[in-house]
Coordinates of C-alpha atoms in Angstrom, one line a residue:
Chain A
X1 CA 20.3 10.5 12.0
X2 CA 19.3 7.5 9.9
X3 CA 16.3 5.6 11.2
X4 CA 15.0 2.3 9.8
X5 CA 11.3 1.6 10.4
X6 CA 10.8 -0.8 7.5
X7 CA 11.6 -4.0 9.4
X8 CA 8.4 -5.7 8.2
X9 CA 10.2 -5.6 4.8
X10 CA 13.5 -6.9 6.1
X11 CA 15.6 -6.7 9.2
X12 CA 19.3 -6.1 9.8
X13 CA 21.1 -9.5 10.1
X14 CA 22.4 -10.2 13.6
X15 CA 26.2 -10.3 13.8
X16 CA 26.1 -13.8 15.4
X17 CA 24.1 -15.1 12.5
X18 CA 26.7 -13.8 10.0
X19 CA 29.5 -15.3 12.1
X20 CA 27.8 -18.7 12.1
X21 CA 27.4 -18.4 8.3
X22 CA 30.9 -17.4 7.3
X23 CA 32.7 -20.8 7.5
X24 CA 30.1 -22.1 5.0
X25 CA 31.5 -19.8 2.3
X26 CA 35.2 -20.3 2.5
X27 CA 35.8 -23.5 4.5
X28 CA 32.8 -25.8 4.3
X29 CA 31.6 -25.0 0.8
X30 CA 30.6 -28.5 -0.3
X31 CA 27.0 -29.5 -0.7
X32 CA 25.4 -32.3 1.4
X33 CA 24.5 -34.4 -1.7
X34 CA 28.3 -35.2 -1.8
X35 CA 28.2 -36.9 1.6
X36 CA 28.6 -40.3 0.1
X37 CA 31.6 -39.3 -1.9
X38 CA 33.8 -37.3 0.5
X39 CA 34.1 -35.9 4.0
X40 CA 33.6 -32.3 2.8
X41 CA 30.1 -33.3 2.0
X42 CA 29.6 -35.1 5.3
X43 CA 30.6 -32.0 7.3
X44 CA 28.0 -29.9 5.5
X45 CA 25.3 -32.6 5.7
X46 CA 25.8 -32.7 9.4
X47 CA 25.5 -28.9 9.7
X48 CA 22.2 -29.0 7.8
X49 CA 20.8 -31.8 9.9
X50 CA 21.7 -29.9 13.0
X51 CA 20.1 -26.7 11.7
X52 CA 17.0 -28.6 10.7
X53 CA 16.8 -30.1 14.2
X54 CA 17.3 -26.7 15.9
X55 CA 14.4 -25.2 13.9
X56 CA 12.2 -28.3 14.3
X57 CA 12.5 -28.1 18.1
X58 CA 11.8 -24.4 18.2
X59 CA 8.7 -24.5 15.9
X60 CA 7.3 -27.5 17.7
X61 CA 7.8 -30.0 14.9
X62 CA 7.7 -33.6 15.9
X63 CA 10.4 -34.6 13.4
X64 CA 13.3 -32.7 11.7
X65 CA 12.0 -34.0 8.3
X66 CA 9.0 -31.7 8.7
X67 CA 11.3 -28.7 8.0
X68 CA 11.7 -27.9 4.3
X69 CA 14.1 -25.2 3.2
X70 CA 13.2 -23.0 0.2
X71 CA 14.6 -19.8 -1.3
X72 CA 12.2 -17.4 0.4
X73 CA 8.9 -17.0 2.3
X74 CA 7.3 -16.4 -1.1
X75 CA 8.5 -19.8 -2.4
X76 CA 7.4 -21.5 0.8
X77 CA 3.9 -20.0 0.3
X78 CA 3.9 -21.1 -3.4
X79 CA 5.0 -24.7 -2.4
X80 CA 2.4 -24.9 0.4
X81 CA -0.6 -23.8 -1.7
X82 CA 0.2 -25.2 -5.2
X83 CA 2.0 -28.3 -3.8
X84 CA -1.0 -29.3 -1.6
X85 CA -3.6 -28.4 -4.3
X86 CA -1.9 -30.5 -7.0
X87 CA -1.3 -33.5 -4.6
X88 CA -4.9 -33.5 -3.3
X89 CA -6.9 -32.6 -6.4
X90 CA -8.5 -36.0 -6.6
X91 CA -10.2 -35.2 -3.2
X92 CA -11.5 -31.9 -4.3
X93 CA -10.6 -28.6 -6.0
X94 CA -11.7 -26.0 -3.6
X95 CA -9.4 -23.8 -1.5
X96 CA -10.1 -21.0 1.0
X97 CA -8.0 -18.0 1.9
X98 CA -8.6 -14.3 2.9
X99 CA -8.6 -11.1 0.9
X100 CA -5.7 -9.6 3.0
X101 CA -3.0 -12.3 2.4
X102 CA 0.5 -11.6 1.1
X103 CA 0.7 -11.4 -2.7
X104 CA 2.6 -14.7 -2.8
X105 CA -0.6 -16.4 -1.4
X106 CA -3.1 -14.5 -3.5
X107 CA -1.2 -14.9 -6.8
X108 CA -0.7 -18.6 -6.1
X109 CA -4.4 -18.9 -5.6
X110 CA -5.2 -17.0 -8.8
X111 CA -2.9 -19.3 -10.7
X112 CA -4.8 -22.3 -9.4
X113 CA -8.1 -20.7 -10.4
X114 CA -6.8 -20.4 -14.0
X115 CA -6.0 -24.2 -13.8
X116 CA -9.6 -25.1 -12.8
X117 CA -9.5 -24.8 -9.0
X118 CA -12.1 -22.8 -7.1
X119 CA -11.0 -20.3 -4.5
X120 CA -13.0 -18.5 -1.8
X121 CA -11.5 -15.2 -0.6
X122 CA -12.8 -14.5 2.9
X123 CA -13.7 -10.9 3.7
X124 CA -12.3 -9.1 6.8
X125 CA -13.9 -6.5 9.1
X126 CA -12.7 -3.0 9.6
X127 CA -9.8 -4.1 11.9
X128 CA -8.7 -6.8 9.5
X129 CA -10.2 -9.8 11.3
X130 CA -11.4 -12.7 9.1
X131 CA -15.1 -13.3 9.1
X132 CA -15.3 -16.6 11.0
X133 CA -19.0 -17.2 10.1
X134 CA -18.1 -16.9 6.5
X135 CA -15.3 -19.4 7.0
X136 CA -17.7 -21.9 8.5
X137 CA -20.1 -21.4 5.7
X138 CA -17.4 -21.7 3.0
X139 CA -16.0 -25.1 4.1
X140 CA -17.3 -27.8 1.8
X141 CA -16.8 -31.5 1.2
X142 CA -14.4 -30.7 -1.7
X143 CA -12.3 -28.1 0.3
X144 CA -8.8 -29.4 0.3
X145 CA -6.9 -26.5 1.9
X146 CA -7.4 -23.4 4.0
X147 CA -4.6 -20.8 3.9
X148 CA -4.8 -18.0 6.4
X149 CA -2.1 -15.7 7.7
X150 CA -1.3 -15.6 11.3
X151 CA -1.0 -11.8 11.3
X152 CA -1.1 -9.2 8.6
X153 CA 2.1 -7.7 7.2
X154 CA 0.7 -4.3 6.7
X155 CA -1.4 -3.6 9.7
X156 CA -0.1 -6.2 12.2
X157 CA -3.6 -7.5 12.9
X158 CA -3.4 -10.9 14.6
X159 CA -6.1 -13.3 13.6
X160 CA -8.0 -15.4 16.1
X161 CA -6.0 -18.3 14.9
X162 CA -6.9 -20.9 17.4
X163 CA -10.5 -20.5 16.6
X164 CA -9.8 -20.7 12.9
X165 CA -7.6 -23.7 13.3
X166 CA -10.2 -25.6 15.4
X167 CA -12.9 -24.9 12.8
X168 CA -10.8 -26.0 9.9
X169 CA -9.3 -29.1 11.6
X170 CA -12.7 -30.0 13.0
X171 CA -13.7 -30.4 9.3
X172 CA -10.6 -32.4 8.7
X173 CA -9.3 -29.9 6.1
X174 CA -5.6 -29.2 5.6
X175 CA -4.5 -25.8 7.1
X176 CA -1.6 -23.6 6.1
X177 CA -0.6 -20.4 7.8
X178 CA 1.7 -17.8 6.4
X179 CA 3.6 -16.8 9.6
X180 CA 6.3 -15.0 7.6
X181 CA 5.8 -11.7 9.4
X182 CA 4.7 -13.3 12.7
X183 CA 7.2 -16.0 13.6
X184 CA 8.8 -15.9 16.1
X185 CA 7.3 -12.6 17.4
X186 CA 4.2 -14.6 18.1
X187 CA 4.9 -17.8 19.8
X188 CA 3.2 -20.2 17.5
X189 CA 4.2 -23.8 17.6
X190 CA 3.0 -26.7 15.5
X191 CA 2.5 -28.7 18.7
X192 CA 0.3 -25.9 20.2
X193 CA -1.7 -25.1 17.1
X194 CA -3.1 -27.7 14.8
X195 CA -1.5 -26.5 11.6
X196 CA -0.4 -28.7 8.7
X197 CA 1.9 -26.2 7.0
X198 CA 3.5 -23.0 8.1
X199 CA 5.7 -20.5 6.3
X200 CA 8.6 -18.9 8.1
X201 CA 10.9 -16.1 6.8
X202 CA 14.2 -15.8 8.7
X203 CA 15.1 -12.4 7.3
X204 CA 12.2 -10.9 9.2
X205 CA 13.9 -11.8 12.5
X206 CA 17.5 -10.9 12.0
X207 CA 18.3 -13.9 9.8
X208 CA 19.7 -13.9 6.3
X209 CA 17.8 -13.2 3.1
X210 CA 17.5 -15.9 0.4
X211 CA 16.2 -18.6 2.7
X212 CA 12.6 -19.6 3.6
X213 CA 11.2 -22.4 5.7
X214 CA 8.1 -24.4 5.2
X215 CA 6.9 -26.6 8.0
X216 CA 5.1 -29.6 6.5
X217 CA 3.5 -32.0 8.9
X218 CA 4.4 -35.6 8.4
X219 CA 2.0 -37.4 6.1
X220 CA 0.8 -34.2 4.3
X221 CA 0.6 -34.9 0.6
X222 CA 2.5 -32.3 -1.3
X223 CA 3.7 -32.1 -4.9
X224 CA 7.2 -30.9 -5.7
X225 CA 7.3 -27.6 -7.7
X226 CA 11.0 -27.3 -8.4
X227 CA 12.2 -30.4 -10.2
X228 CA 15.7 -31.8 -10.2
X229 CA 17.5 -33.9 -7.6
X230 CA 16.2 -35.5 -4.5
X231 CA 17.0 -32.7 -2.1
X232 CA 14.8 -31.8 0.9
X233 CA 13.2 -35.2 1.1
X234 CA 12.3 -35.0 -2.6
X235 CA 10.0 -32.0 -1.9
X236 CA 12.2 -29.2 -3.3
X237 CA 15.2 -29.8 -5.6
X238 CA 18.2 -27.5 -5.9
X239 CA 21.6 -27.3 -4.2
X240 CA 21.1 -26.4 -0.6
X241 CA 21.8 -22.8 0.5
X242 CA 24.1 -24.0 3.2
X243 CA 25.1 -20.6 4.7
X244 CA 21.5 -19.5 4.6
X245 CA 20.3 -22.7 6.3
X246 CA 22.9 -22.3 9.1
X247 CA 22.1 -18.6 9.4
X248 CA 18.3 -19.3 9.6
X249 CA 18.9 -21.9 12.4
X250 CA 21.1 -19.4 14.3
X251 CA 18.4 -16.7 14.0
X252 CA 15.8 -19.1 15.3
X253 CA 18.0 -20.2 18.2
X254 CA 19.1 -16.8 19.4
X255 CA 15.8 -15.0 19.1
X256 CA 15.2 -13.4 22.5
X257 CA 11.7 -12.7 23.8
X258 CA 13.1 -9.8 25.9
X259 CA 13.6 -8.1 22.5
X260 CA 9.9 -8.5 21.8
X261 CA 9.1 -6.7 25.1
X262 CA 11.5 -3.9 24.1
X263 CA 9.9 -3.6 20.7
X264 CA 6.4 -3.6 22.3
X265 CA 7.4 -0.7 24.6
X266 CA 8.9 1.2 21.6
X267 CA 5.6 0.8 19.7
X268 CA 3.7 1.9 22.8
X269 CA 5.8 5.2 22.8
X270 CA 5.3 5.7 19.1
X271 CA 1.5 5.1 19.3
X272 CA 1.2 7.4 22.3
X273 CA 3.1 10.3 20.9
X274 CA 1.5 10.1 17.4
X275 CA -2.0 10.0 18.9
X276 CA -1.3 12.8 21.4
X277 CA 0.6 15.2 19.2
X278 CA -0.9 14.8 15.7
X279 CA -4.6 15.5 15.1
X280 CA -6.8 13.6 12.7
X281 CA -4.9 10.3 12.7
X282 CA -6.4 6.9 12.6
X283 CA -4.8 3.6 13.6
X284 CA -5.3 1.0 10.8
X285 CA -5.7 -2.5 12.2
X286 CA -6.4 -3.9 15.6
X287 CA -5.3 -2.0 18.6
X288 CA -5.1 -4.9 21.1
X289 CA -4.6 -8.0 18.9
X290 CA -1.7 -7.0 16.8
X291 CA 2.0 -7.7 16.2
X292 CA 4.4 -5.9 18.5
X293 CA 6.5 -4.5 15.7
X294 CA 3.9 -2.9 13.3
X295 CA 1.9 0.3 13.6
X296 CA 0.0 1.6 10.6
X297 CA -1.6 5.1 10.6
X298 CA -3.6 7.2 8.3
X299 CA -2.9 10.9 8.4
X300 CA -6.0 12.6 7.0
X301 CA -6.0 15.2 4.2
X302 CA -2.5 14.2 3.0
X303 CA -1.0 11.7 0.6
X304 CA 1.3 8.9 1.9
X305 CA 4.1 9.2 -0.7
X306 CA 4.6 12.8 0.2
X307 CA 4.9 11.9 3.9
X308 CA 7.3 9.0 3.3
X309 CA 9.5 11.0 0.9
X310 CA 9.7 13.9 3.4
X311 CA 10.5 11.5 6.2
X312 CA 13.2 10.1 4.0
X313 CA 14.8 13.5 3.6
X314 CA 15.1 13.4 7.4
X315 CA 16.7 10.0 7.2
X316 CA 13.6 8.1 8.3
X317 CA 12.5 5.0 6.3
X318 CA 8.8 4.0 6.3
X319 CA 6.4 2.7 3.7
X320 CA 3.0 3.8 2.6
X321 CA -0.2 2.2 1.2
X322 CA -0.7 5.0 -1.2
X323 CA -1.3 4.3 -4.9
X324 CA 1.4 6.8 -5.7
X325 CA 4.0 4.6 -4.1
X326 CA 3.0 1.4 -5.8
X327 CA 4.1 0.4 -9.2
X328 CA 0.5 -0.4 -10.3
X329 CA -0.9 2.8 -8.9
X330 CA -3.4 0.9 -6.8
X331 CA -4.0 1.8 -3.2
X332 CA -3.3 -0.9 -0.6
X333 CA -5.7 -3.8 -1.3
X334 CA -5.5 -4.7 2.4
X335 CA -6.8 -1.4 3.6
X336 CA -9.5 -1.4 0.9
X337 CA -10.6 -4.9 2.0
X338 CA -10.9 -3.5 5.5
X339 CA -13.4 -1.0 4.1
X340 CA -11.2 2.0 4.3
X341 CA -11.8 4.6 1.6
X342 CA -9.2 5.2 -1.2
X343 CA -8.4 8.5 0.5
X344 CA -7.6 6.7 3.8
X345 CA -5.5 4.1 2.0
X346 CA -3.6 6.9 0.2
X347 CA -2.7 8.6 3.5
X348 CA -1.5 5.5 5.3
X349 CA 2.0 5.0 6.7
X350 CA 3.5 1.8 8.1
X351 CA 6.1 1.9 10.8
X352 CA 7.7 -1.4 11.6
X353 CA 10.2 -1.8 14.4
X354 CA 13.1 -4.1 15.3
X355 CA 15.3 -4.7 18.3
X356 CA 17.9 -2.3 16.9
X357 CA 15.6 0.7 17.2
X358 CA 15.8 3.0 20.1
X359 CA 13.6 5.4 22.1
X360 CA 15.6 8.3 20.8
X361 CA 14.8 7.2 17.2
X362 CA 11.1 7.1 18.0
X363 CA 11.2 10.6 19.5
X364 CA 13.2 12.0 16.6
X365 CA 10.7 10.5 14.1
X366 CA 7.5 11.8 15.8
X367 CA 9.1 15.3 16.1
X368 CA 9.8 15.3 12.4
X369 CA 6.5 13.6 11.5
X370 CA 4.5 16.2 13.3
X371 CA 6.2 19.0 11.4
X372 CA 5.9 17.2 8.0
X373 CA 2.2 16.4 8.5
X374 CA 1.5 20.0 9.5
X375 CA 3.4 21.3 6.5
X376 CA 1.7 19.1 4.0
X377 CA -1.7 19.9 5.5
X378 CA -1.1 23.5 4.8
X379 CA -0.6 22.6 1.2
X380 CA -3.8 20.4 1.0
X381 CA -7.1 21.6 -0.4
X382 CA -8.8 19.1 2.0
X383 CA -9.3 19.4 5.7
X384 CA -11.4 21.0 8.3
X385 CA -13.0 24.2 7.1
Chain B
X1 CA 20.5 10.3 -2.3
X2 CA 19.2 8.2 -5.2
X3 CA 15.5 8.7 -5.7
X4 CA 13.5 8.3 -8.9
X5 CA 13.1 12.1 -8.8
X6 CA 15.4 14.8 -10.2
X7 CA 16.9 17.4 -7.9
X8 CA 14.5 20.0 -9.3
X9 CA 11.5 17.9 -8.5
X10 CA 12.7 17.4 -5.0
X11 CA 13.4 21.2 -4.6
X12 CA 9.9 22.1 -5.8
X13 CA 8.4 19.3 -3.6
X14 CA 10.2 20.5 -0.5
X15 CA 9.5 24.2 -1.1
X16 CA 6.7 24.5 -3.5
X17 CA 6.1 28.0 -5.1
X18 CA 2.7 29.7 -5.3
X19 CA 1.0 27.6 -2.7
X20 CA -2.2 28.9 -1.1
X21 CA -5.6 30.4 -2.0
X22 CA -6.6 33.6 -3.6
X23 CA -9.5 35.6 -2.1
X24 CA -12.1 36.4 -4.7
X25 CA -10.4 34.6 -7.6
X26 CA -11.5 35.1 -11.2
X27 CA -11.5 31.3 -11.5
X28 CA -11.2 28.5 -9.0
X29 CA -11.1 25.0 -10.4
X30 CA -10.4 21.5 -8.9
X31 CA -9.0 18.5 -10.9
X32 CA -8.9 14.9 -9.6
X33 CA -10.1 13.7 -6.3
X34 CA -8.6 12.2 -3.2
X35 CA -10.2 8.9 -4.1
X36 CA -8.0 8.5 -7.2
X37 CA -4.9 9.5 -5.3
X38 CA -4.3 13.1 -6.4
X39 CA -6.3 16.3 -6.3
X40 CA -5.3 19.8 -7.1
X41 CA -7.1 23.1 -6.7
X42 CA -6.0 26.1 -8.8
X43 CA -6.9 29.8 -8.2
X44 CA -6.5 32.4 -10.9
X45 CA -6.5 36.2 -10.9
X46 CA -6.3 37.8 -14.4
X47 CA -5.9 41.5 -15.4
X48 CA -9.2 42.4 -17.2
X49 CA -7.5 44.7 -19.7
X50 CA -4.4 42.9 -20.7
X51 CA -5.7 39.4 -19.8
X52 CA -2.3 38.7 -18.2
X53 CA -2.3 36.3 -15.2
X54 CA -1.5 38.6 -12.2
X55 CA -1.8 35.9 -9.5
X56 CA -1.9 32.1 -9.5
X57 CA -2.0 29.8 -6.5
X58 CA -2.6 26.1 -5.9
X59 CA -3.2 23.6 -3.2
X60 CA -2.5 19.9 -3.6
X61 CA -3.4 16.6 -2.1
X62 CA -0.9 14.5 -3.9
X63 CA 2.5 13.0 -4.2
X64 CA 5.8 14.6 -4.9
X65 CA 5.4 14.9 -8.7
X66 CA 1.9 16.4 -8.3
X67 CA 3.2 19.0 -5.9
X68 CA 6.3 19.8 -7.9
X69 CA 4.3 20.1 -11.2
X70 CA 1.8 22.4 -9.5
X71 CA 4.8 24.5 -8.4
X72 CA 6.6 24.7 -11.7
X73 CA 3.5 25.2 -13.9
X74 CA 2.3 28.1 -11.8
X75 CA 5.8 29.6 -12.2
X76 CA 5.7 29.1 -15.9
X77 CA 2.4 30.9 -16.5
X78 CA 2.8 33.8 -14.0
X79 CA 2.7 37.1 -16.0
X80 CA 1.7 35.4 -19.2
X81 CA -1.6 36.1 -21.0
X82 CA -4.3 33.5 -20.8
X83 CA -3.8 32.6 -24.5
X84 CA -0.1 32.0 -23.8
X85 CA -1.0 30.0 -20.7
X86 CA -3.2 27.7 -22.7
X87 CA -0.2 26.6 -24.8
X88 CA 1.7 25.3 -21.8
X89 CA 1.5 21.6 -21.5
X90 CA 2.4 19.0 -18.9
X91 CA 5.3 18.2 -21.1
X92 CA 6.7 21.7 -20.7
X93 CA 6.3 21.3 -17.0
X94 CA 7.9 17.9 -16.9
X95 CA 10.8 19.2 -19.0
X96 CA 11.2 22.2 -16.8
X97 CA 11.6 19.8 -13.9
X98 CA 14.3 17.8 -15.7
X99 CA 12.0 14.9 -16.3
X100 CA 9.6 12.7 -14.3
X101 CA 9.4 9.0 -13.8
X102 CA 7.1 7.5 -16.5
X103 CA 4.8 6.0 -13.9
X104 CA 4.3 9.5 -12.4
X105 CA 3.0 11.2 -15.5
X106 CA -0.6 10.9 -14.6
X107 CA 0.1 12.9 -11.4
X108 CA 1.7 15.7 -13.4
X109 CA -1.0 15.8 -16.0
X110 CA -3.4 16.9 -13.3
X111 CA -1.7 20.3 -12.8
X112 CA -1.8 21.0 -16.5
X113 CA -5.4 19.9 -16.8
X114 CA -6.3 22.3 -13.9
X115 CA -4.5 25.2 -15.6
X116 CA -6.2 24.6 -19.0
X117 CA -9.6 24.2 -17.4
X118 CA -9.1 27.4 -15.4
X119 CA -8.1 29.4 -18.5
X120 CA -10.9 28.0 -20.6
X121 CA -13.4 28.9 -17.9
X122 CA -11.9 32.4 -17.7
X123 CA -12.0 32.9 -21.5
X124 CA -15.6 31.8 -21.7
X125 CA -16.6 34.0 -18.8
X126 CA -15.0 37.0 -20.3
X127 CA -16.3 36.3 -23.8
X128 CA -12.8 35.8 -25.2
X129 CA -13.9 32.6 -27.0
X130 CA -14.2 33.6 -30.7
X131 CA -16.9 31.2 -31.8
X132 CA -19.8 31.3 -29.5
X133 CA -21.6 28.0 -29.9
X134 CA -24.8 27.4 -28.0
X135 CA -24.3 24.8 -25.2
X136 CA -25.3 21.4 -26.3
X137 CA -25.7 18.1 -24.4
X138 CA -22.3 16.8 -25.5
X139 CA -20.6 19.9 -24.2
X140 CA -22.3 19.4 -20.8
X141 CA -21.2 15.7 -20.7
X142 CA -17.7 16.5 -21.8
X143 CA -17.4 19.1 -19.0
X144 CA -18.9 16.6 -16.5
X145 CA -16.1 14.1 -17.2
X146 CA -13.8 16.4 -15.2
X147 CA -15.9 15.9 -12.1
X148 CA -14.8 12.8 -10.1
X149 CA -17.3 10.6 -8.2
X150 CA -15.5 10.1 -4.9
X151 CA -17.4 6.9 -4.2
X152 CA -15.8 5.1 -7.2
X153 CA -12.8 7.2 -8.1
X154 CA -13.8 7.6 -11.7
X155 CA -15.6 10.6 -13.3
X156 CA -19.4 11.0 -12.8
X157 CA -20.2 10.2 -16.4
X158 CA -18.2 7.0 -16.4
X159 CA -19.5 5.9 -13.0
X160 CA -23.1 6.4 -14.4
X161 CA -24.4 8.6 -11.5
X162 CA -25.8 11.2 -14.0
X163 CA -29.4 10.2 -14.3
X164 CA -30.6 13.0 -16.5
X165 CA -29.5 16.2 -18.1
X166 CA -31.9 18.8 -19.6
X167 CA -31.1 22.2 -21.1
X168 CA -34.0 24.6 -21.1
X169 CA -34.1 28.4 -21.5
X170 CA -30.5 28.9 -20.4
X171 CA -30.9 26.6 -17.4
X172 CA -29.1 23.2 -17.1
X173 CA -30.9 20.7 -15.0
X174 CA -28.8 17.8 -13.7
X175 CA -30.1 14.8 -11.8
X176 CA -27.5 12.9 -9.8
X177 CA -28.0 9.4 -8.6
X178 CA -26.8 10.1 -5.0
X179 CA -28.7 10.5 -1.8
X180 CA -29.1 14.2 -0.8
X181 CA -27.3 13.4 2.4
X182 CA -24.5 11.4 0.8
X183 CA -21.2 12.6 2.3
X184 CA -20.0 13.6 -1.1
X185 CA -23.2 15.1 -2.5
X186 CA -22.3 18.7 -1.6
X187 CA -18.9 18.3 -3.0
X188 CA -20.1 16.8 -6.3
X189 CA -22.7 19.6 -6.7
X190 CA -20.0 22.3 -6.1
X191 CA -17.8 20.8 -8.7
X192 CA -20.6 20.5 -11.3
X193 CA -21.4 24.2 -10.7
X194 CA -17.7 25.1 -11.1
X195 CA -17.7 23.3 -14.5
X196 CA -20.9 24.5 -16.0
X197 CA -21.9 27.8 -14.3
X198 CA -19.7 30.0 -16.4
X199 CA -20.9 28.9 -19.9
X200 CA -21.9 32.1 -21.8
X201 CA -25.5 31.1 -22.6
X202 CA -26.2 29.5 -19.3
X203 CA -28.0 31.5 -16.6
X204 CA -28.3 28.8 -14.0
X205 CA -27.3 25.2 -13.2
X206 CA -29.7 23.3 -11.1
X207 CA -28.4 20.1 -9.5
X208 CA -30.9 17.6 -7.9
X209 CA -30.2 14.4 -6.1
X210 CA -32.4 11.3 -6.3
X211 CA -31.9 8.0 -4.8

């Protein structure tokens, strides 16, 4: 049996998405810039406009022009943070984010620090919730942007975003949220939450890779990072990834909230069985305010890479926050920021589900997992005496 | 299945040899700590006449390369004399496994370090070290660099929790900057005793905590 529980990294593309994309490889392969020269270009230009409208209406944008296509969620985060910082630096040079953001946010912030901007990295509590009081205290007259994730990609912890948004917008500061892992699992809409910028990553919800979306509220000053032509309302140059754009719109359009219920139930089964059948386990992240598709556990006394490798031998794909797994040999900075010990971070395993997973897969995984954990604990010098 | 590991590494990882503990070992030594990601405990039983290793066992909190190296290095030294065992390096172990990914070398060094520490401790205990030098402060500090401070993940010398060391009439006094009831205090003490207790001219090691 082959079981894929790494859907927080990327999901299987839905057949309907692929079907929608195919004509844009072999039949409608022009680019929209050519719309003034020939009808090939017009066809494609129309398809992009329609896709933009579909996405705009689903994310609660007031205008299709608020949807900017990029190459990835990472690029969307770069554009949101650096683009807003450069465009607004005459109003101030201070930005706020959290310690548990995706690397594309943290590294963009670090780049800005090297260029003379000042960044506050908000701490989180043991469940991964951002310190709201610290946020209030950190907002200054020269703060130009707050960038906070909607939910965490490693633990699934869902921030109290409405409260955060009200505080930030109450001060009149621009707000970006990285919703790459959360949209559309969490029903966030720009018309329900006062956000100015939002990152969306279609391959996290059965869309294609190679396409990212940045919602940019009308009137938000933003500097172009990729220079060239006048594509994407002169915010992002480069020939449009037409199949990707069409596929992204399809993925947004067909996303079914019944699948979220299904995933939620599967996660419930996984959590129940792990906690009932394996001793000395700890859930990392919030139990009640979390994404439906992510469960992160620490299995005490053993190291995560050993667990993930042994699961892989049984055909099961998961990831670990262990240093041994990462290229820089550092344990998960997210779990460390939550105050977990290095030992706890080393023993952590992330399970992330999709609509394609089944109850049978969950049961098979927990059966194998229980054996593997017991086996590795026998090998471990740590543990209960 | 393509993994960064060779078939042999996977085999030894799946079914490691010489796993377990030895009752009343001649030497028991621990290298690394869970805080830095890997930890390995080695047990040694040696024939007092021939100085051949009669039994060797290990336990590991670590990744695949750590477990596989522990398995192969214990295979390599079984039946060898302690002097021969001392010559076996992590490179020999890595080669015997058909190679290891470069990023994983630090995990495999741990098993070799544990072996060398265990043999050195045995030789010193049994008076097999030819030149008997009196224990000096630098020897003590050098030995203490093998004890990891679990709170920081680096050794207790580097993490500056050694407040004072005194050698007097064959007794080593060590003052550690930890609370007596620190969750790691007992562990740190045990490892310090493991590292210093066997020195030929040392009768006793006294560890105290002050914070």
